[in-house]
Amino acid sequence: MSELLHECGVAAVYHLPGRAKSPLCPEQGPGEVSRLIPRMLLDIQNRGQLSAGMTTYNPDRNQLIDTYKELGGVSEVFRLSHRGKYESLMRKYAGRAAIGQVRYATCGAEERSYAQPFERHHVQKHKWFSFAFNGQLANYQALRERLLADSDNYLARDTDTEIIMHEIGRELSQGDRPPLIEIMRNISQRFDGAYCLVLLNALGDMLVARDPLGLRPLCYAIEGPLFAAASESVALLNLGFAPESIKSLLPGQAVTITDGQLEIQRFAPSPRRAHCFFEWIYFANVASTMDERSVYLARQALGEELARLEDVSIDESTIVVPVPDTSKCAADAMAYRLGVPSAEGLIRNRYSGRTFIEGTDSRVNKAAMKYTPLREVLEGKRVLLVEDSIVRSTTMRVLISRIREVGRAKEIHVRVACPPIVSPCFYGIDISTISELFAPRFMRAGRPLEDTYAEMARDLGADSLRYLSVESIAKAVDRPPNELCRACLTGEYPTPHGQRLYEIALANSQNGSESASNGCRPLRTYEAHGAQI
Ligand code: SF4
């Protein structure tokens, strides 16, 4: 699926003082542990390719904390293919503590000034801080209005990241060096939505926190003097941490490092969890494990469920074809269970990425450029085309027509390893409005599912179509349903502001004036929809 763009990813690393050098430390020593950040960000690049950056702490430098960030992927930003430039960056920004971020614009413009971390300079060291964020605040608009109610306040950017920066700044102005956990405790009471935060200040103190619902993943590991945290476990595993050292930070918990002392504390109660199911189905790296469930095993279970439901006749012409890359795991599991080949009938151009090549300005052209159907695999075949989800359907339409025309497949049966997506996301995923979605156009109360799917298949140009049920998601992810966010499938949001935004979006979609979001949107949707709700 290329229709949904990822949110963001965060990373943090700290070499605790007064202990022997960690074997996982770069050869340059604990003072340059910041060198681990580009590696970690590369492992979570799947979560954002728009910009990358890091802030490092070095008490021997004039700039006690210093931030480097640019638009582009991790390799481009950190000049990973140019040894000299990379070395000079790593030396300039060397530090024994560092935070980093990769960004996709779920909120705010695609400009360098929106790249993270956000650094806020101050003459007092405890008030000079930098932080990065993964998630989205559903009550962004309310927080923004409250800040702007004071006519002396001004917000330069249209992003919840700036709101969070001001909320942290406000807390820092209370009292004499308030503990980081207190700051987190207070701001979390005002936040509604998804927020994983990494923060570093000019005293060298660090905060790593996960929102009380655990909407977005956040993992950490401690081995000897080395502490590291990242949105996904794969980044920690590839640093060399033992798998058993890598843990998910519990919702509502934070790791603080103050004066070199590490503590894990609760900053907010977490009466329920609401992990985003999409992380397992699509967003996360297949090598990651989040909240004790492997992404690979979850996708495999979805494929097995598709196989269990399959009712087309299977003969020697039947093949399973994954839409690369995230559907491959489910497709392979489905094919194995059905006893048919899983074949690479679609070849993905891995280098098309965020391209501005002439003629690729529309979603249709982008999809056509991204996948090439292989006639050698598809011709005369009954194709079970496995996709991880259908959001807007642009990609699926292009694929079906190209598999038929270029690939000359005999039949195309679309199998979606996810239930229909019927409502927007206000927690950091790029689904802004109901009207942009494919499934709601066909779904009517009381109508048999088979009729709905048949109409969808006709609309897409496929021979048949099947989704998985909402219930199958919790089974595949191996979590109780009430520990997952499935709001984009059910319209039941885990936070009050999310629910309220959905009701507004629903009303607007019914009267044709929809522009739903949390009021903070990527430039693309912002321009397309104009007025805010
Ligand atoms: Fe994830 Fe959907 Fe919930 Fe958004 S609404 S957090 S995409 S499950």
Coordinates of C-alpha atoms and ligand atoms in Angstrom, one line a residue:
M1 CA 0.0 0.0 0.0
S2 CA 1.5 3.3 -1.0
E3 CA -1.5 5.4 -0.2
L4 CA -0.9 5.9 3.5
L5 CA 2.1 7.8 4.6
H6 CA 3.9 7.1 7.9
E7 CA 4.0 9.4 10.8
C8 CA 7.3 9.9 12.5
G9 CA 10.0 8.0 14.4
V10 CA 12.1 9.1 17.4
A11 CA 15.3 7.8 18.8
A12 CA 17.5 8.6 21.9
V13 CA 20.8 7.4 23.2
Y14 CA 22.7 8.2 26.4
H15 CA 26.0 6.9 27.8
L16 CA 25.6 7.1 31.6
P17 CA 28.6 8.7 33.3
G18 CA 31.1 7.1 35.7
R19 CA 31.0 3.7 34.2
A20 CA 33.3 1.8 31.8
K21 CA 32.8 2.2 28.1
S22 CA 29.9 0.2 26.7
P23 CA 31.0 -2.5 24.1
L24 CA 28.1 -1.1 22.0
C25 CA 29.6 2.4 22.0
P26 CA 31.3 3.7 18.8
E27 CA 35.0 3.3 18.8
Q28 CA 35.4 7.1 19.3
G29 CA 34.2 6.6 22.9
P30 CA 31.3 7.6 25.1
G31 CA 31.7 11.2 24.2
E32 CA 30.6 10.4 20.7
V33 CA 27.7 8.1 21.4
S34 CA 25.7 10.5 19.3
R35 CA 27.1 8.6 16.3
L36 CA 24.6 5.9 16.9
I37 CA 21.6 8.2 16.1
P38 CA 21.9 8.1 12.3
R39 CA 22.1 4.3 12.4
M40 CA 19.0 4.1 14.5
L41 CA 17.1 6.6 12.4
L42 CA 18.0 4.6 9.3
D43 CA 16.3 1.5 10.9
I44 CA 13.1 3.5 11.4
Q45 CA 13.3 5.4 8.2
N46 CA 10.0 3.6 7.2
R47 CA 8.3 6.0 9.6
G48 CA 9.3 9.2 7.8
Q49 CA 11.3 10.3 4.8
L50 CA 10.6 14.0 4.8
S51 CA 13.3 15.1 7.2
A52 CA 15.8 13.8 9.7
G53 CA 17.7 15.4 12.5
M54 CA 19.4 15.1 15.9
T55 CA 20.2 17.2 18.9
T56 CA 23.3 16.3 21.0
Y57 CA 24.6 17.2 24.4
N58 CA 28.2 18.0 25.0
P59 CA 29.3 19.9 28.1
D60 CA 32.7 20.7 26.6
R61 CA 31.1 22.6 23.7
N62 CA 30.0 26.2 23.6
Q63 CA 26.6 25.1 22.3
L64 CA 25.8 22.7 25.2
I65 CA 23.0 21.3 23.1
D66 CA 23.1 21.6 19.4
T67 CA 20.7 20.6 16.7
Y68 CA 21.3 19.5 13.1
K69 CA 18.4 18.8 10.9
E70 CA 17.5 18.9 7.2
L71 CA 14.9 17.9 4.7
G72 CA 15.5 14.5 3.1
G73 CA 16.0 10.9 4.1
V74 CA 18.5 9.8 6.7
S75 CA 21.2 9.0 4.2
E76 CA 20.9 12.4 2.5
V77 CA 20.7 14.4 5.7
F78 CA 23.6 12.7 7.4
R79 CA 25.6 12.4 4.2
L80 CA 26.0 8.7 4.7
S81 CA 27.5 8.1 1.3
H82 CA 30.2 10.7 1.7
R83 CA 32.7 9.6 4.3
G84 CA 34.3 13.0 4.7
K85 CA 31.1 15.0 5.1
Y86 CA 29.6 12.4 7.4
E87 CA 32.8 12.4 9.6
S88 CA 32.8 16.2 9.8
L89 CA 29.1 16.2 10.9
M90 CA 29.7 13.5 13.4
R91 CA 32.6 15.4 14.9
K92 CA 30.8 18.7 15.0
Y93 CA 27.8 17.3 16.7
A94 CA 29.6 14.7 18.9
G95 CA 27.9 14.2 22.3
R96 CA 27.4 11.6 25.1
A97 CA 23.7 12.0 24.9
A98 CA 21.5 12.6 21.8
I99 CA 18.0 12.5 20.5
G100 CA 16.9 12.1 16.8
Q101 CA 13.8 12.1 14.7
V102 CA 12.6 11.2 11.2
R103 CA 9.5 13.0 10.1
Y104 CA 6.6 12.6 7.7
A105 CA 4.3 15.6 7.8
T106 CA 1.1 14.4 9.4
C107 CA 0.8 18.0 10.7
G108 CA 2.4 21.2 9.4
A109 CA 4.2 22.1 6.3
E110 CA 6.9 20.3 4.4
E111 CA 9.6 22.9 5.2
R112 CA 12.9 22.7 7.0
S113 CA 11.6 24.8 9.9
Y114 CA 9.1 22.0 10.7
A115 CA 11.9 19.4 10.8
Q116 CA 12.6 18.0 14.3
P117 CA 14.1 18.1 16.9
F118 CA 12.7 21.5 17.9
E119 CA 15.3 23.4 20.0
R120 CA 14.4 26.2 22.4
H121 CA 17.3 28.3 23.5
H122 CA 17.4 29.8 27.0
V123 CA 20.0 31.4 29.2
Q124 CA 19.1 29.1 32.1
K125 CA 20.4 25.6 31.3
H126 CA 17.4 23.7 32.6
K127 CA 15.1 25.8 30.4
W128 CA 17.3 25.3 27.3
F129 CA 15.9 22.1 25.7
S130 CA 15.3 20.3 22.5
F131 CA 12.7 17.6 21.8
A132 CA 11.2 15.4 19.1
F133 CA 7.8 13.9 18.9
N134 CA 5.9 11.0 17.2
G135 CA 2.2 11.2 17.2
Q136 CA -0.5 13.9 16.8
L137 CA -2.6 15.8 19.3
A138 CA -6.3 15.5 18.6
N139 CA -6.9 18.6 20.7
Y140 CA -4.3 20.7 18.8
Q141 CA -6.9 23.3 17.8
A142 CA -8.2 23.8 21.3
L143 CA -4.6 24.1 22.7
R144 CA -3.7 26.5 19.9
E145 CA -6.7 28.7 20.6
R146 CA -6.0 28.7 24.3
L147 CA -2.4 29.8 23.7
L148 CA -3.5 32.5 21.2
A149 CA -6.2 33.8 23.6
D150 CA -3.4 35.8 25.1
S151 CA -2.8 38.5 22.5
D152 CA 0.8 38.7 23.5
N153 CA 1.3 35.1 22.3
Y154 CA 2.2 34.2 18.7
L155 CA 2.7 30.9 17.0
A156 CA 5.0 30.9 14.0
R157 CA 4.0 27.5 12.6
D158 CA 0.9 25.4 12.1
T159 CA 2.0 22.3 13.9
D160 CA 1.3 20.6 17.2
T161 CA 5.0 20.2 17.8
E162 CA 5.2 24.0 18.4
I163 CA 2.3 23.7 20.8
I164 CA 4.1 21.0 22.8
M165 CA 7.3 23.1 22.9
H166 CA 5.3 26.0 24.4
E167 CA 3.5 23.7 26.9
I168 CA 6.9 22.4 28.0
G169 CA 8.3 25.9 28.2
R170 CA 5.3 27.0 30.3
E171 CA 6.0 24.2 32.8
L172 CA 9.7 25.1 32.9
S173 CA 8.8 28.6 33.9
Q174 CA 7.1 27.3 37.0
G175 CA 9.3 26.9 40.1
D176 CA 13.0 26.2 40.3
R177 CA 14.1 23.4 37.9
P178 CA 10.9 21.3 38.0
P179 CA 11.7 17.6 37.6
L180 CA 11.2 16.3 34.0
I181 CA 8.6 13.7 35.3
E182 CA 6.6 16.6 36.8
I183 CA 6.6 18.4 33.5
M184 CA 5.4 15.3 31.8
R185 CA 2.7 14.8 34.4
N186 CA 1.4 18.3 34.0
I187 CA 1.4 18.5 30.2
S188 CA -0.1 15.1 29.7
Q189 CA -3.2 16.3 31.6
R190 CA -3.7 18.8 28.8
F191 CA -2.9 16.5 25.9
D192 CA -5.4 14.4 24.0
G193 CA -4.0 12.0 21.5
A194 CA -0.8 10.2 20.6
Y195 CA 2.6 11.5 21.8
C196 CA 5.9 9.7 22.2
L197 CA 8.5 12.3 23.3
V198 CA 12.3 12.4 23.5
L199 CA 13.8 15.5 25.2
L200 CA 17.3 16.6 26.1
N201 CA 18.3 19.8 28.0
A202 CA 21.5 21.8 28.4
L203 CA 22.1 20.1 31.8
G204 CA 22.4 16.8 29.9
D205 CA 19.1 15.5 31.4
M206 CA 16.9 13.3 29.2
L207 CA 13.2 12.4 29.1
V208 CA 11.7 9.6 27.0
A209 CA 7.9 9.3 27.4
R210 CA 5.0 7.4 25.9
D211 CA 1.4 8.7 26.1
P212 CA -1.0 7.0 28.5
L213 CA -2.8 5.1 25.7
G214 CA 0.4 3.8 24.1
L215 CA -1.0 4.7 20.7
R216 CA 2.4 4.8 19.0
P217 CA 5.2 2.3 19.9
L218 CA 8.3 3.2 21.9
C219 CA 11.0 0.7 23.0
Y220 CA 14.1 1.1 25.2
A221 CA 17.1 -1.0 26.3
I222 CA 19.7 -0.6 29.0
E223 CA 22.9 -2.6 28.9
G224 CA 25.7 -1.5 31.2
P225 CA 26.2 2.3 30.8
L226 CA 24.3 2.5 27.5
F227 CA 20.6 3.6 27.4
A228 CA 18.8 3.8 24.1
A229 CA 15.2 4.2 23.0
A230 CA 13.5 4.2 19.6
S231 CA 10.1 4.0 18.1
E232 CA 10.8 0.5 17.0
S233 CA 12.8 -2.4 18.5
V234 CA 14.7 -3.1 15.2
A235 CA 16.7 0.1 15.8
L236 CA 17.9 -1.2 19.2
L237 CA 18.4 -4.8 18.0
N238 CA 20.7 -3.6 15.2
L239 CA 22.7 -1.5 17.7
G240 CA 23.7 -4.8 19.3
F241 CA 21.3 -4.9 22.3
A242 CA 20.3 -8.4 23.2
P243 CA 16.6 -9.1 22.3
E244 CA 15.8 -9.8 25.9
S245 CA 17.1 -6.4 26.9
I246 CA 14.7 -4.6 24.6
K247 CA 11.4 -3.7 26.2
S248 CA 8.3 -1.6 25.3
L249 CA 7.9 1.5 27.4
L250 CA 4.6 1.1 29.1
P251 CA 1.9 3.6 28.3
G252 CA 2.0 6.5 30.7
Q253 CA 5.6 5.8 31.7
A254 CA 8.7 7.8 31.2
V255 CA 12.5 7.2 31.4
T256 CA 14.3 10.2 33.0
I257 CA 18.0 10.7 33.3
T258 CA 18.7 13.5 35.7
D259 CA 22.3 14.2 36.9
G260 CA 23.2 10.9 35.3
Q261 CA 20.7 8.9 37.3
L262 CA 18.2 6.8 35.3
E263 CA 14.7 6.2 36.5
I264 CA 11.6 4.7 35.0
Q265 CA 8.5 6.3 36.4
R266 CA 4.8 6.6 35.7
F267 CA 3.7 10.1 34.8
A268 CA 0.0 9.4 34.2
P269 CA -2.4 6.6 34.9
S270 CA -3.2 4.3 32.0
P271 CA -6.6 2.8 32.6
R272 CA -6.8 1.4 29.1
R273 CA -4.4 0.9 26.3
A274 CA -5.1 1.8 22.6
H275 CA -2.2 0.6 20.5
C276 CA -2.6 1.5 16.9
F277 CA -3.3 -1.8 15.1
F278 CA -2.0 -0.3 11.9
E279 CA 1.5 -0.3 13.3
W280 CA 1.5 -4.2 13.0
I281 CA -0.3 -4.3 9.7
Y282 CA 1.5 -1.8 7.8
F283 CA 3.6 0.9 9.4
A284 CA 6.2 -0.9 11.4
N285 CA 9.3 -2.5 10.2
V286 CA 8.5 -6.3 9.8
A287 CA 11.6 -7.0 12.0
S288 CA 10.2 -5.1 14.9
T289 CA 8.4 -6.4 18.0
M290 CA 6.0 -3.9 19.7
D291 CA 4.2 -4.4 23.0
E292 CA 5.4 -8.0 23.0
R293 CA 3.9 -8.9 19.6
S294 CA 6.2 -9.5 16.6
V295 CA 5.1 -7.6 13.5
Y296 CA 6.1 -10.5 11.3
L297 CA 4.0 -13.0 13.3
A298 CA 1.0 -10.6 13.2
R299 CA 1.2 -10.3 9.4
Q300 CA 1.6 -14.0 9.1
A301 CA -1.6 -14.6 11.1
L302 CA -3.5 -12.2 8.9
G303 CA -2.4 -14.2 5.8
E304 CA -3.5 -17.4 7.4
E305 CA -6.9 -16.0 8.1
L306 CA -7.2 -14.9 4.5
A307 CA -6.4 -18.5 3.5
R308 CA -9.0 -19.8 5.9
L309 CA -11.7 -17.6 4.2
E310 CA -10.6 -18.4 0.6
D311 CA -13.3 -19.9 -1.6
V312 CA -12.1 -19.4 -5.2
S313 CA -11.3 -22.6 -6.9
I314 CA -7.7 -23.5 -6.6
D315 CA -6.0 -25.1 -9.6
E316 CA -2.5 -25.0 -11.3
S317 CA -3.2 -21.6 -12.7
T318 CA -3.8 -20.0 -9.2
I319 CA -1.1 -17.9 -7.7
V320 CA -0.8 -15.5 -4.8
V321 CA 0.7 -12.1 -5.6
P322 CA 1.7 -9.7 -2.9
V323 CA 1.6 -5.9 -3.4
P324 CA 5.2 -5.3 -2.3
D325 CA 6.6 -4.9 0.2
T326 CA 4.4 -4.8 3.4
S327 CA 1.9 -7.4 2.1
K328 CA 4.5 -10.0 1.4
C329 CA 4.5 -11.7 4.8
A330 CA 0.7 -12.1 4.7
A331 CA 0.7 -13.3 1.1
D332 CA 3.4 -15.9 1.7
A333 CA 1.5 -17.2 4.7
M334 CA -1.8 -17.3 2.7
A335 CA -0.1 -19.1 -0.2
Y336 CA 1.6 -21.7 2.1
R337 CA -1.8 -22.5 3.7
L338 CA -3.5 -22.8 0.3
G339 CA -0.7 -24.8 -1.2
V340 CA -0.2 -22.4 -4.2
P341 CA 2.9 -20.4 -5.2
S342 CA 3.4 -16.9 -3.8
A343 CA 4.9 -15.2 -6.8
E344 CA 6.5 -11.8 -7.4
G345 CA 4.1 -10.7 -10.1
L346 CA 4.6 -7.0 -9.2
I347 CA 8.1 -5.5 -9.0
R348 CA 8.4 -2.4 -7.0
N349 CA 10.7 0.3 -8.0
R350 CA 12.5 0.9 -4.7
Y351 CA 14.0 4.2 -5.8
S352 CA 10.9 6.1 -6.9
G353 CA 10.4 7.3 -3.2
R354 CA 9.5 10.9 -2.9
T355 CA 10.1 11.8 -6.6
F356 CA 9.2 14.8 -8.5
I357 CA 10.0 13.3 -11.9
E358 CA 8.0 14.8 -14.7
G359 CA 4.6 13.1 -15.2
T360 CA 4.5 11.7 -11.6
D361 CA 2.5 14.5 -10.1
S362 CA -0.7 12.6 -9.7
R363 CA -1.3 9.6 -7.4
V364 CA -2.3 7.5 -10.5
N365 CA 1.0 8.2 -12.2
K366 CA 3.0 7.6 -9.1
A367 CA 1.4 4.2 -8.6
A368 CA 2.0 3.3 -12.2
M369 CA 5.7 4.3 -11.9
K370 CA 6.1 2.4 -8.6
Y371 CA 5.0 -1.1 -9.7
T372 CA 5.8 -3.1 -12.8
P373 CA 3.6 -6.2 -13.5
L374 CA 5.6 -9.2 -14.8
R375 CA 3.8 -10.9 -17.7
E376 CA 6.2 -13.9 -17.3
V377 CA 4.5 -14.5 -13.9
L378 CA 0.9 -13.3 -14.5
E379 CA -0.2 -14.3 -17.9
G380 CA -3.2 -16.7 -17.9
K381 CA -3.1 -16.9 -14.1
R382 CA -5.9 -16.7 -11.5
V383 CA -4.3 -14.1 -9.3
L384 CA -5.1 -13.7 -5.6
L385 CA -3.7 -10.2 -5.2
V386 CA -2.9 -9.6 -1.5
E387 CA -2.8 -6.0 -0.2
D388 CA -2.4 -4.9 3.4
S389 CA -5.2 -2.3 3.2
I390 CA -7.1 -0.1 0.8
V391 CA -7.4 3.5 1.8
R392 CA -8.2 5.7 -1.2
S393 CA -8.1 2.9 -3.8
T394 CA -6.0 4.9 -6.3
T395 CA -3.1 2.4 -6.2
M396 CA -5.3 -0.6 -6.3
R397 CA -7.2 0.6 -9.4
V398 CA -3.9 1.2 -11.2
L399 CA -2.5 -2.2 -10.2
I400 CA -5.6 -4.1 -11.3
S401 CA -5.7 -2.5 -14.7
R402 CA -2.0 -3.0 -15.2
I403 CA -2.0 -6.6 -14.0
R404 CA -4.8 -7.3 -16.5
E405 CA -3.5 -5.3 -19.5
V406 CA 0.3 -5.6 -19.1
G407 CA 0.4 -8.8 -17.1
R408 CA -2.6 -10.5 -19.0
A409 CA -3.8 -12.2 -15.9
K410 CA -7.0 -14.4 -16.4
E411 CA -8.7 -13.4 -13.2
I412 CA -7.8 -10.9 -10.3
H413 CA -9.2 -11.6 -6.8
V414 CA -8.3 -8.8 -4.4
R415 CA -7.7 -10.0 -0.8
V416 CA -7.1 -7.3 1.8
A417 CA -5.3 -8.3 5.0
C418 CA -7.3 -5.7 6.9
P419 CA -10.9 -4.6 7.4
P420 CA -12.4 -1.7 5.5
I421 CA -11.1 1.7 6.6
V422 CA -14.2 3.9 7.2
S423 CA -13.1 6.8 9.3
P424 CA -10.2 9.3 9.6
C425 CA -7.2 9.1 12.0
F426 CA -6.5 12.0 14.4
Y427 CA -3.5 10.3 16.0
G428 CA -0.8 10.7 13.5
I429 CA -1.7 8.8 10.4
D430 CA -2.4 10.5 7.1
I431 CA -6.1 9.8 6.8
S432 CA -7.8 13.2 7.1
T433 CA -11.3 12.9 5.8
I434 CA -14.1 10.4 5.3
S435 CA -14.7 11.5 1.7
E436 CA -11.2 10.5 0.6
L437 CA -11.8 6.9 1.7
F438 CA -12.8 4.1 -0.6
A439 CA -14.9 1.8 1.6
P440 CA -17.5 4.2 3.1
R441 CA -18.9 4.9 -0.4
F442 CA -20.2 1.3 -0.6
M443 CA -21.1 0.5 3.0
R444 CA -24.8 0.9 3.9
A445 CA -26.5 -0.4 7.0
G446 CA -28.3 -3.7 6.6
R447 CA -26.7 -4.5 3.3
P448 CA -25.2 -8.0 3.0
L449 CA -21.4 -7.9 3.1
E450 CA -21.2 -10.1 -0.1
D451 CA -23.2 -7.5 -2.1
T452 CA -21.0 -4.7 -0.8
Y453 CA -17.8 -6.5 -1.7
A454 CA -19.1 -7.4 -5.1
E455 CA -19.9 -3.8 -5.8
M456 CA -16.5 -2.7 -4.6
A457 CA -14.8 -5.4 -6.8
R458 CA -16.8 -4.1 -9.9
D459 CA -15.8 -0.5 -9.1
L460 CA -12.1 -1.5 -8.9
G461 CA -12.3 -3.7 -12.0
A462 CA -11.5 -6.9 -10.0
D463 CA -13.2 -10.3 -10.3
S464 CA -13.8 -10.4 -6.5
L465 CA -12.8 -8.7 -3.3
R466 CA -12.6 -9.7 0.3
Y467 CA -11.5 -7.9 3.5
L468 CA -10.8 -9.4 6.9
S469 CA -13.2 -8.8 9.8
V470 CA -12.5 -6.3 12.5
E471 CA -12.4 -9.2 15.0
S472 CA -9.5 -10.9 13.1
I473 CA -7.3 -8.0 13.9
A474 CA -7.1 -8.5 17.6
K475 CA -6.5 -12.2 17.1
A476 CA -3.7 -11.6 14.7
V477 CA -2.1 -8.9 16.9
D478 CA -2.7 -11.2 19.8
R479 CA -4.0 -8.4 22.0
P480 CA -7.4 -8.0 23.6
P481 CA -9.6 -5.8 21.4
N482 CA -9.9 -3.2 24.2
E483 CA -6.2 -2.8 24.1
L484 CA -6.1 -1.6 20.5
C485 CA -7.1 1.5 18.7
R486 CA -9.3 0.4 15.8
A487 CA -11.0 3.8 15.4
C488 CA -10.5 4.0 11.6
L489 CA -12.3 0.7 11.3
T490 CA -15.1 1.3 13.8
G491 CA -15.5 5.0 14.3
E492 CA -15.0 4.4 18.1
Y493 CA -12.1 6.7 19.2
P494 CA -10.1 6.1 22.4
T495 CA -10.1 9.8 23.3
P496 CA -12.8 12.4 23.8
H497 CA -11.4 14.9 21.2
G498 CA -10.9 12.1 18.7
Q499 CA -14.5 11.1 19.0
R500 CA -15.7 14.7 18.8
L501 CA -13.6 15.3 15.6
Y502 CA -15.1 12.2 14.1
E503 CA -18.7 13.4 14.8
I504 CA -17.9 16.7 13.1
A505 CA -16.2 14.9 10.2
L506 CA -19.3 12.6 9.9
A507 CA -21.7 15.5 9.9
N508 CA -19.6 17.4 7.4
S509 CA -19.2 14.4 5.1
Q510 CA -23.0 14.1 5.1
N511 CA -23.6 17.7 4.2
G512 CA -20.6 17.7 1.7
S513 CA -18.5 20.3 3.6
E514 CA -15.9 17.9 5.0
S515 CA -12.5 19.1 6.0
A516 CA -11.9 17.0 9.1
S517 CA -8.7 16.8 11.0
N518 CA -7.4 18.0 14.3
G519 CA -7.1 21.4 12.6
C520 CA -3.4 20.7 12.0
R521 CA -2.8 19.0 8.8
P522 CA -0.1 18.3 6.2
L523 CA 0.2 20.9 3.5
R524 CA -1.2 18.6 0.9
T525 CA -4.6 18.2 2.6
Y526 CA -4.5 21.7 4.0
E527 CA -4.4 23.2 0.6
A528 CA -6.9 20.7 -0.8
H529 CA -9.6 21.3 1.8
G530 CA -9.2 24.9 2.8
A531 CA -11.2 25.9 5.8
Q532 CA -10.7 24.3 9.2
I533 CA -13.5 22.6 11.1
Ligands
SF4_1 FE1 -4.2 3.7 14.1 FE2 -6.5 3.9 12.9 FE3 -6.3 4.5 15.5 FE4 -5.2 6.1 13.7 S1 -7.4 5.6 14.0 S2 -4.3 5.4 15.6 S3 -4.6 4.6 12.1 S4 -6.0 2.5 14.5

